[in-house]
PDB file of C-alpha atoms in Angstrom:
ATOM      1  CA  MET A 105      10.268  -6.804  -4.581  1.00  0.00           C
ATOM      2  CA  ILE A 106       8.616  -5.180  -1.598  1.00  0.00           C
ATOM      3  CA  GLU A 107       6.472  -6.895   1.013  1.00  0.00           C
ATOM      4  CA  VAL A 108       3.065  -5.293   1.512  1.00  0.00           C
ATOM      5  CA  ARG A 109       0.940  -6.102   4.543  1.00  0.00           C
ATOM      6  CA  TYR A 110      -2.708  -5.066   4.609  1.00  0.00           C
ATOM      7  CA  PHE A 111      -4.623  -4.609   7.851  1.00  0.00           C
ATOM      8  CA  ALA A 112      -8.361  -4.405   8.667  1.00  0.00           C
ATOM      9  CA  ALA A 113     -10.334  -2.541   5.938  1.00  0.00           C
ATOM     10  CA  ALA A 114      -7.299  -2.531   3.643  1.00  0.00           C
ATOM     11  CA  ARG A 115      -7.165  -6.330   3.821  1.00  0.00           C
ATOM     12  CA  ALA A 116     -10.872  -6.543   3.026  1.00  0.00           C
ATOM     13  CA  ALA A 117     -10.559  -4.118   0.090  1.00  0.00           C
ATOM     14  CA  ALA A 118      -7.617  -6.146  -1.255  1.00  0.00           C
ATOM     15  CA  GLY A 119      -9.826  -9.228  -1.414  1.00  0.00           C
ATOM     16  CA  GLY A 120      -8.713 -10.660   1.921  1.00  0.00           C
ATOM     17  CA  THR A 121      -5.024 -10.538   1.063  1.00  0.00           C
ATOM     18  CA  ALA A 122      -3.028 -10.177   4.285  1.00  0.00           C
ATOM     19  CA  ARG A 123       0.407  -9.879   2.671  1.00  0.00           C
ATOM     20  CA  GLU A 124       1.910 -10.053  -0.754  1.00  0.00           C
ATOM     21  CA  ALA A 125       5.214  -9.638  -2.509  1.00  0.00           C
ATOM     22  CA  VAL A 126       5.001  -6.844  -5.061  1.00  0.00           C
ATOM     23  CA  ALA A 127       7.529  -6.262  -7.820  1.00  0.00           C
ATOM     24  CA  LEU A 128       8.631  -2.729  -8.529  1.00  0.00           C
ATOM     25  CA  PRO A 129       7.932  -1.657 -12.109  1.00  0.00           C
ATOM     26  CA  PRO A 130      10.819  -2.211 -14.543  1.00  0.00           C
ATOM     27  CA  ARG A 131      13.577   0.413 -14.380  1.00  0.00           C
ATOM     28  CA  THR A 132      12.206   1.792 -11.105  1.00  0.00           C
ATOM     29  CA  ASP A 133      14.560   2.222  -8.168  1.00  0.00           C
ATOM     30  CA  ALA A 134      12.025   3.638  -5.723  1.00  0.00           C
ATOM     31  CA  LEU A 135       8.351   4.555  -5.475  1.00  0.00           C
ATOM     32  CA  SER A 136       6.691   7.599  -3.980  1.00  0.00           C
ATOM     33  CA  ARG A 137       3.520   7.117  -1.920  1.00  0.00           C
ATOM     34  CA  GLU A 138       1.488   8.235  -4.930  1.00  0.00           C
ATOM     35  CA  GLN A 139       3.189   5.659  -7.175  1.00  0.00           C
ATOM     36  CA  LEU A 140       2.854   2.960  -4.522  1.00  0.00           C
ATOM     37  CA  VAL A 141      -0.879   3.601  -4.184  1.00  0.00           C
ATOM     38  CA  ALA A 142      -1.340   3.450  -7.972  1.00  0.00           C
ATOM     39  CA  LEU A 143       0.576   0.168  -8.121  1.00  0.00           C
ATOM     40  CA  LEU A 144      -1.430  -1.446  -5.306  1.00  0.00           C
ATOM     41  CA  VAL A 145      -4.739  -0.293  -6.790  1.00  0.00           C
ATOM     42  CA  SER A 146      -3.713  -1.786 -10.141  1.00  0.00           C
ATOM     43  CA  LEU A 147      -3.202  -5.132  -8.411  1.00  0.00           C
ATOM     44  CA  HIS A 148      -6.618  -4.984  -6.717  1.00  0.00           C
ATOM     45  CA  PRO A 149      -8.848  -2.899  -9.021  1.00  0.00           C
ATOM     46  CA  ASP A 150     -12.182  -4.470  -8.052  1.00  0.00           C
ATOM     47  CA  PRO A 151     -13.197  -4.739  -4.402  1.00  0.00           C
ATOM     48  CA  PRO A 152     -15.155  -7.719  -3.139  1.00  0.00           C
ATOM     49  CA  ALA A 153     -18.906  -7.198  -2.864  1.00  0.00           C
ATOM     50  CA  GLY A 154     -19.782  -4.917   0.021  1.00  0.00           C
ATOM     51  CA  GLU A 155     -16.231  -3.616   0.514  1.00  0.00           C
ATOM     52  CA  PRO A 156     -14.878  -0.172  -0.386  1.00  0.00           C
ATOM     53  CA  ALA A 157     -12.417   0.181  -3.237  1.00  0.00           C
ATOM     54  CA  LEU A 158      -8.771  -0.126  -2.219  1.00  0.00           C
ATOM     55  CA  GLN A 159      -8.166   3.416  -3.543  1.00  0.00           C
ATOM     56  CA  GLN A 160     -10.691   4.757  -1.010  1.00  0.00           C
ATOM     57  CA  VAL A 161      -9.063   2.877   1.835  1.00  0.00           C
ATOM     58  CA  LEU A 162      -5.540   3.893   0.835  1.00  0.00           C
ATOM     59  CA  ASP A 163      -6.557   7.552   0.602  1.00  0.00           C
ATOM     60  CA  ARG A 164      -7.298   7.600   4.327  1.00  0.00           C
ATOM     61  CA  SER A 165      -4.739   5.047   5.533  1.00  0.00           C
ATOM     62  CA  SER A 166      -1.358   5.444   7.128  1.00  0.00           C
ATOM     63  CA  VAL A 167       1.425   3.828   5.138  1.00  0.00           C
ATOM     64  CA  LEU A 168       4.462   2.679   7.078  1.00  0.00           C
ATOM     65  CA  VAL A 169       7.727   1.822   5.329  1.00  0.00           C
ATOM     66  CA  ASP A 170       9.934  -0.362   7.492  1.00  0.00           C
ATOM     67  CA  GLY A 171       7.982   0.922  10.498  1.00  0.00           C
ATOM     68  CA  VAL A 172       8.193   4.640   9.676  1.00  0.00           C
ATOM     69  CA  VAL A 173       5.154   6.633   8.538  1.00  0.00           C
ATOM     70  CA  LEU A 174       5.427   7.688   4.904  1.00  0.00           C
ATOM     71  CA  GLN A 175       4.197  11.276   4.866  1.00  0.00           C
ATOM     72  CA  ASP A 176       5.514  12.838   1.665  1.00  0.00           C
ATOM     73  CA  ASP A 177       3.348  11.821  -1.299  1.00  0.00           C
ATOM     74  CA  ASP A 178       5.942  12.720  -3.933  1.00  0.00           C
ATOM     75  CA  ALA A 179       9.342  11.727  -2.544  1.00  0.00           C
ATOM     76  CA  PRO A 180      10.685   8.341  -3.669  1.00  0.00           C
ATOM     77  CA  ALA A 181      10.838   6.402  -0.411  1.00  0.00           C
ATOM     78  CA  VAL A 182       9.913   2.785  -1.106  1.00  0.00           C
ATOM     79  CA  HIS A 183      12.840   0.697  -2.336  1.00  0.00           C
ATOM     80  CA  ALA A 184      13.164  -2.998  -3.138  1.00  0.00           C
ATOM     81  CA  GLY A 185      13.509  -5.123  -0.016  1.00  0.00           C
ATOM     82  CA  MET A 186      11.379  -2.841   2.160  1.00  0.00           C
ATOM     83  CA  ARG A 187       8.216  -3.755   4.061  1.00  0.00           C
ATOM     84  CA  VAL A 188       5.104  -1.617   3.615  1.00  0.00           C
ATOM     85  CA  ASP A 189       2.237  -1.739   6.115  1.00  0.00           C
ATOM     86  CA  VAL A 190      -1.150  -0.285   5.161  1.00  0.00           C
ATOM     87  CA  LEU A 191      -3.025   0.762   8.301  1.00  0.00           C
ATOM     88  CA  PRO A 192      -6.511   2.185   7.839  1.00  0.00           C
ATOM     89  CA  PRO A 193      -8.076   4.227  10.639  1.00  0.00           C
ATOM     90  CA  PHE A 194      -9.241   1.979  13.451  1.00  0.00           C
ATOM     91  CA  ALA A 195     -12.493   2.511  15.374  1.00  0.00           C
ATOM     92  CA  GLY A 196     -13.378   5.586  13.356  1.00  0.00           C
ATOM     93  CA  GLY A 197     -10.017   7.246  14.078  1.00  0.00           C
TER      94      GLY A 197
END
């Protein structure tokens, strides 16, 4: 399991979910950013009315893993027991 915390627009796109425990797929030791995004989008495929799709928000968000920005899209970096924070741009940033 990993803990995922959504902030601001990411929380809205995830249907108001502030945090959730997410299981890694079977036989998966670690996820890359790309795999993480696909997993989170699969959990929240339909945005609430008037909100952007989670995929859109994730595409422009910073993803922190245990407080460190995840920059490499392809490298497996998210392991069970880690905390993931999804931080969309704030104030147009």
